[in-house]
Amino acid sequence: MEANFNIQILEEPLSLQACYDFVIDEKCGGVNAFVGTVRRWNKDKEVTHLDFEAYIPMAISELSKIATAAKSTFDLEKIAIHHRTGIVKLTEIAVIIVVSSKHRKASFEGCEFIIDELKKHVPIWKKEHLTDGSYWVNARP
Amino acid sequence: MRVICFGIIKDVIGNAEIEVDTKGGMTVADLKAFMYEKFHGLHEYKSFMVSVNQEYATDDLALHSTDEIALIPPVSGG
């Protein structure tokens, strides 16, 4: 993996500080972070927790492609992407994306691009557990 | 040929992987057709992708017993 990328799929709680520390660079004047957390309400359904499953080697490979595209498109300097597997409770962190760049606009746009692409292509699946059942998100037509 | 399964596909077939007989030759499209034929429950869900050696594969790609093959239902990370 490129030295400027820190991409991990982890079973344990994620650290925003670790991602922030990784992207800090003296060439950069901007850092942008997206943190995805577990919310209680999905429309009118009450969520108790999420359970994430990942095809880890392919997920890391796909995330590396996305990071490579983001780095060149938005002129980013460093990129950290950490994603959870296993059970993630209400308010806990499911995903962190932190990027650094010379100027702020690139960091906003690059961060948004990465989370949007992650949701489209990366082989990670979320089972939503509700007070009255559970289901794989996005599985049914 | 060993095929790895994830998410809803794992739940439908009741296993994290299955063994598929390639019968001397099989493409990605053949594997998809085989899965729908063998596991009718899959018809209730959105169509899945197939990855070969950790890359998304097109329907015409030929599979080999040494390939790492996985069934990829619609993703929902983030």
mmCIF file of C-alpha atoms in Angstrom, chain A:
data_model
loop_
_atom_site.group_PDB
_atom_site.id
_atom_site.type_symbol
_atom_site.label_atom_id
_atom_site.label_comp_id
_atom_site.label_asym_id
_atom_site.label_seq_id
_atom_site.Cartn_x
_atom_site.Cartn_y
_atom_site.Cartn_z
ATOM 1 C CA MET A 1 0.000 0.000 0.000
ATOM 2 C CA GLU A 2 1.150 3.534 -0.698
ATOM 3 C CA ALA A 3 2.993 5.088 2.266
ATOM 4 C CA ASN A 4 0.549 8.013 2.289
ATOM 5 C CA PHE A 5 -2.432 5.704 2.909
ATOM 6 C CA ASN A 6 -3.526 4.095 6.158
ATOM 7 C CA ILE A 7 -6.393 1.713 5.351
ATOM 8 C CA GLN A 8 -7.658 -0.717 7.952
ATOM 9 C CA ILE A 9 -10.649 -2.953 8.611
ATOM 10 C CA LEU A 10 -10.812 -3.499 12.341
ATOM 11 C CA GLU A 11 -12.779 -5.600 14.814
ATOM 12 C CA GLU A 12 -12.082 -3.205 17.708
ATOM 13 C CA PRO A 13 -13.291 0.382 18.357
ATOM 14 C CA LEU A 14 -11.884 2.946 15.895
ATOM 15 C CA SER A 15 -9.675 5.874 16.873
ATOM 16 C CA LEU A 16 -10.244 9.273 15.280
ATOM 17 C CA GLN A 17 -7.019 10.442 16.905
ATOM 18 C CA ALA A 18 -5.011 7.681 15.200
ATOM 19 C CA CYS A 19 -6.412 8.698 11.789
ATOM 20 C CA TYR A 20 -5.779 12.392 12.495
ATOM 21 C CA ASP A 21 -2.204 11.748 13.620
ATOM 22 C CA PHE A 22 -1.532 9.749 10.458
ATOM 23 C CA VAL A 23 -2.594 12.497 8.009
ATOM 24 C CA ILE A 24 -0.852 15.437 9.708
ATOM 25 C CA ASP A 25 1.846 16.753 7.383
ATOM 26 C CA GLU A 26 3.836 19.976 7.245
ATOM 27 C CA LYS A 27 2.893 20.445 3.585
ATOM 28 C CA CYS A 28 -0.800 20.618 4.509
ATOM 29 C CA GLY A 29 -3.031 23.446 5.693
ATOM 30 C CA GLY A 30 -6.272 21.483 5.874
ATOM 31 C CA VAL A 31 -7.564 18.283 7.413
ATOM 32 C CA ASN A 32 -11.089 16.992 6.870
ATOM 33 C CA ALA A 33 -12.724 14.129 8.729
ATOM 34 C CA PHE A 34 -15.909 12.159 8.165
ATOM 35 C CA VAL A 35 -17.055 9.954 11.021
ATOM 36 C CA GLY A 36 -19.991 7.605 10.473
ATOM 37 C CA THR A 37 -21.811 6.654 13.678
ATOM 38 C CA VAL A 38 -24.710 4.366 14.541
ATOM 39 C CA ARG A 39 -28.013 6.178 14.986
ATOM 40 C CA ARG A 40 -31.049 4.932 16.893
ATOM 41 C CA TRP A 41 -33.726 5.702 14.296
ATOM 42 C CA ASN A 42 -33.778 4.569 10.676
ATOM 43 C CA LYS A 43 -36.989 6.122 9.352
ATOM 44 C CA ASP A 44 -39.576 4.786 11.834
ATOM 45 C CA LYS A 45 -37.593 1.688 12.877
ATOM 46 C CA GLU A 46 -35.704 1.604 16.170
ATOM 47 C CA VAL A 47 -32.148 0.308 15.778
ATOM 48 C CA THR A 48 -30.423 -1.561 18.620
ATOM 49 C CA HIS A 49 -27.023 -2.120 16.935
ATOM 50 C CA LEU A 50 -25.328 -2.878 13.618
ATOM 51 C CA ASP A 51 -23.263 -5.912 12.682
ATOM 52 C CA PHE A 52 -20.684 -5.407 9.911
ATOM 53 C CA GLU A 53 -19.137 -8.127 7.800
ATOM 54 C CA ALA A 54 -16.283 -7.507 5.331
ATOM 55 C CA TYR A 55 -14.397 -9.394 2.663
ATOM 56 C CA ILE A 56 -11.276 -7.920 4.210
ATOM 57 C CA PRO A 57 -8.530 -8.361 1.559
ATOM 58 C CA MET A 58 -10.806 -7.211 -1.263
ATOM 59 C CA ALA A 59 -12.214 -4.356 0.839
ATOM 60 C CA ILE A 60 -8.678 -3.089 1.468
ATOM 61 C CA SER A 61 -7.852 -3.458 -2.223
ATOM 62 C CA GLU A 62 -10.985 -1.534 -3.291
ATOM 63 C CA LEU A 63 -10.368 1.165 -0.670
ATOM 64 C CA SER A 64 -6.796 1.535 -1.946
ATOM 65 C CA LYS A 65 -8.135 2.131 -5.475
ATOM 66 C CA ILE A 66 -10.558 4.759 -4.148
ATOM 67 C CA ALA A 67 -7.766 6.445 -2.153
ATOM 68 C CA THR A 68 -5.523 6.471 -5.227
ATOM 69 C CA ALA A 69 -8.270 8.085 -7.320
ATOM 70 C CA ALA A 70 -9.046 10.619 -4.578
ATOM 71 C CA LYS A 71 -5.391 11.525 -4.083
ATOM 72 C CA SER A 72 -4.829 12.331 -7.748
ATOM 73 C CA THR A 73 -8.234 13.915 -8.443
ATOM 74 C CA PHE A 74 -8.230 16.254 -5.436
ATOM 75 C CA ASP A 75 -4.488 16.566 -4.838
ATOM 76 C CA LEU A 76 -4.680 15.090 -1.350
ATOM 77 C CA GLU A 77 -1.561 14.463 0.674
ATOM 78 C CA LYS A 78 -2.468 11.696 3.144
ATOM 79 C CA ILE A 79 -5.526 9.517 3.591
ATOM 80 C CA ALA A 80 -6.685 7.376 6.520
ATOM 81 C CA ILE A 81 -9.706 5.081 6.138
ATOM 82 C CA HIS A 82 -10.717 2.841 9.036
ATOM 83 C CA HIS A 83 -13.853 0.663 8.966
ATOM 84 C CA ARG A 84 -15.344 -1.571 11.632
ATOM 85 C CA THR A 85 -16.434 -5.161 11.473
ATOM 86 C CA GLY A 86 -18.536 -6.953 14.058
ATOM 87 C CA ILE A 87 -21.095 -5.440 16.403
ATOM 88 C CA VAL A 88 -21.212 -1.638 16.584
ATOM 89 C CA LYS A 89 -23.532 -0.132 19.172
ATOM 90 C CA LEU A 90 -25.572 3.095 19.138
ATOM 91 C CA THR A 91 -23.366 6.214 18.894
ATOM 92 C CA GLU A 92 -20.239 4.113 18.242
ATOM 93 C CA ILE A 93 -18.133 4.683 15.139
ATOM 94 C CA ALA A 94 -18.620 2.508 12.039
ATOM 95 C CA VAL A 95 -16.231 4.335 9.710
ATOM 96 C CA ILE A 96 -13.633 7.128 9.792
ATOM 97 C CA ILE A 97 -12.185 8.932 6.777
ATOM 98 C CA VAL A 98 -9.571 11.620 7.379
ATOM 99 C CA VAL A 99 -7.655 13.387 4.612
ATOM 100 C CA SER A 100 -5.098 16.161 4.469
ATOM 101 C CA SER A 101 -4.346 18.615 1.679
ATOM 102 C CA LYS A 102 -2.591 21.922 1.048
ATOM 103 C CA HIS A 103 -5.879 23.851 0.909
ATOM 104 C CA ARG A 104 -9.280 23.266 2.507
ATOM 105 C CA LYS A 105 -11.475 22.808 -0.577
ATOM 106 C CA ALA A 106 -9.596 19.704 -1.695
ATOM 107 C CA SER A 107 -9.942 18.120 1.731
ATOM 108 C CA PHE A 108 -13.733 18.650 1.841
ATOM 109 C CA GLU A 109 -14.229 17.294 -1.674
ATOM 110 C CA GLY A 110 -11.795 14.412 -1.308
ATOM 111 C CA CYS A 111 -13.375 13.233 1.927
ATOM 112 C CA GLU A 112 -16.881 13.299 0.410
ATOM 113 C CA PHE A 113 -15.690 11.430 -2.684
ATOM 114 C CA ILE A 114 -14.147 8.663 -0.581
ATOM 115 C CA ILE A 115 -17.240 7.975 1.560
ATOM 116 C CA ASP A 116 -19.515 8.089 -1.509
ATOM 117 C CA GLU A 117 -17.340 5.589 -3.399
ATOM 118 C CA LEU A 118 -16.935 3.374 -0.328
ATOM 119 C CA LYS A 119 -20.710 3.011 -0.125
ATOM 120 C CA LYS A 120 -20.907 2.014 -3.804
ATOM 121 C CA HIS A 121 -18.084 -0.489 -4.308
ATOM 122 C CA VAL A 122 -16.385 -1.754 -1.181
ATOM 123 C CA PRO A 123 -17.366 -5.300 -0.108
ATOM 124 C CA ILE A 124 -18.624 -4.523 3.376
ATOM 125 C CA TRP A 125 -22.126 -5.418 4.559
ATOM 126 C CA LYS A 126 -24.265 -4.040 7.338
ATOM 127 C CA LYS A 127 -26.911 -6.018 9.182
ATOM 128 C CA GLU A 128 -29.267 -3.697 10.973
ATOM 129 C CA HIS A 129 -30.643 -5.089 14.227
ATOM 130 C CA LEU A 130 -33.952 -3.552 15.250
ATOM 131 C CA THR A 131 -36.150 -3.890 18.318
ATOM 132 C CA ASP A 132 -38.332 -6.231 16.211
ATOM 133 C CA GLY A 133 -35.947 -8.176 13.966
ATOM 134 C CA SER A 134 -32.901 -7.767 11.756
ATOM 135 C CA TYR A 135 -32.075 -7.500 8.052
ATOM 136 C CA TRP A 136 -29.146 -6.988 5.659
ATOM 137 C CA VAL A 137 -29.248 -3.383 4.452
ATOM 138 C CA ASN A 138 -29.726 -2.944 0.676
ATOM 139 C CA ALA A 139 -30.290 -6.684 0.087
ATOM 140 C CA ARG A 140 -33.918 -6.606 -1.074
ATOM 141 C CA PRO A 141 -35.163 -5.069 -4.308
#
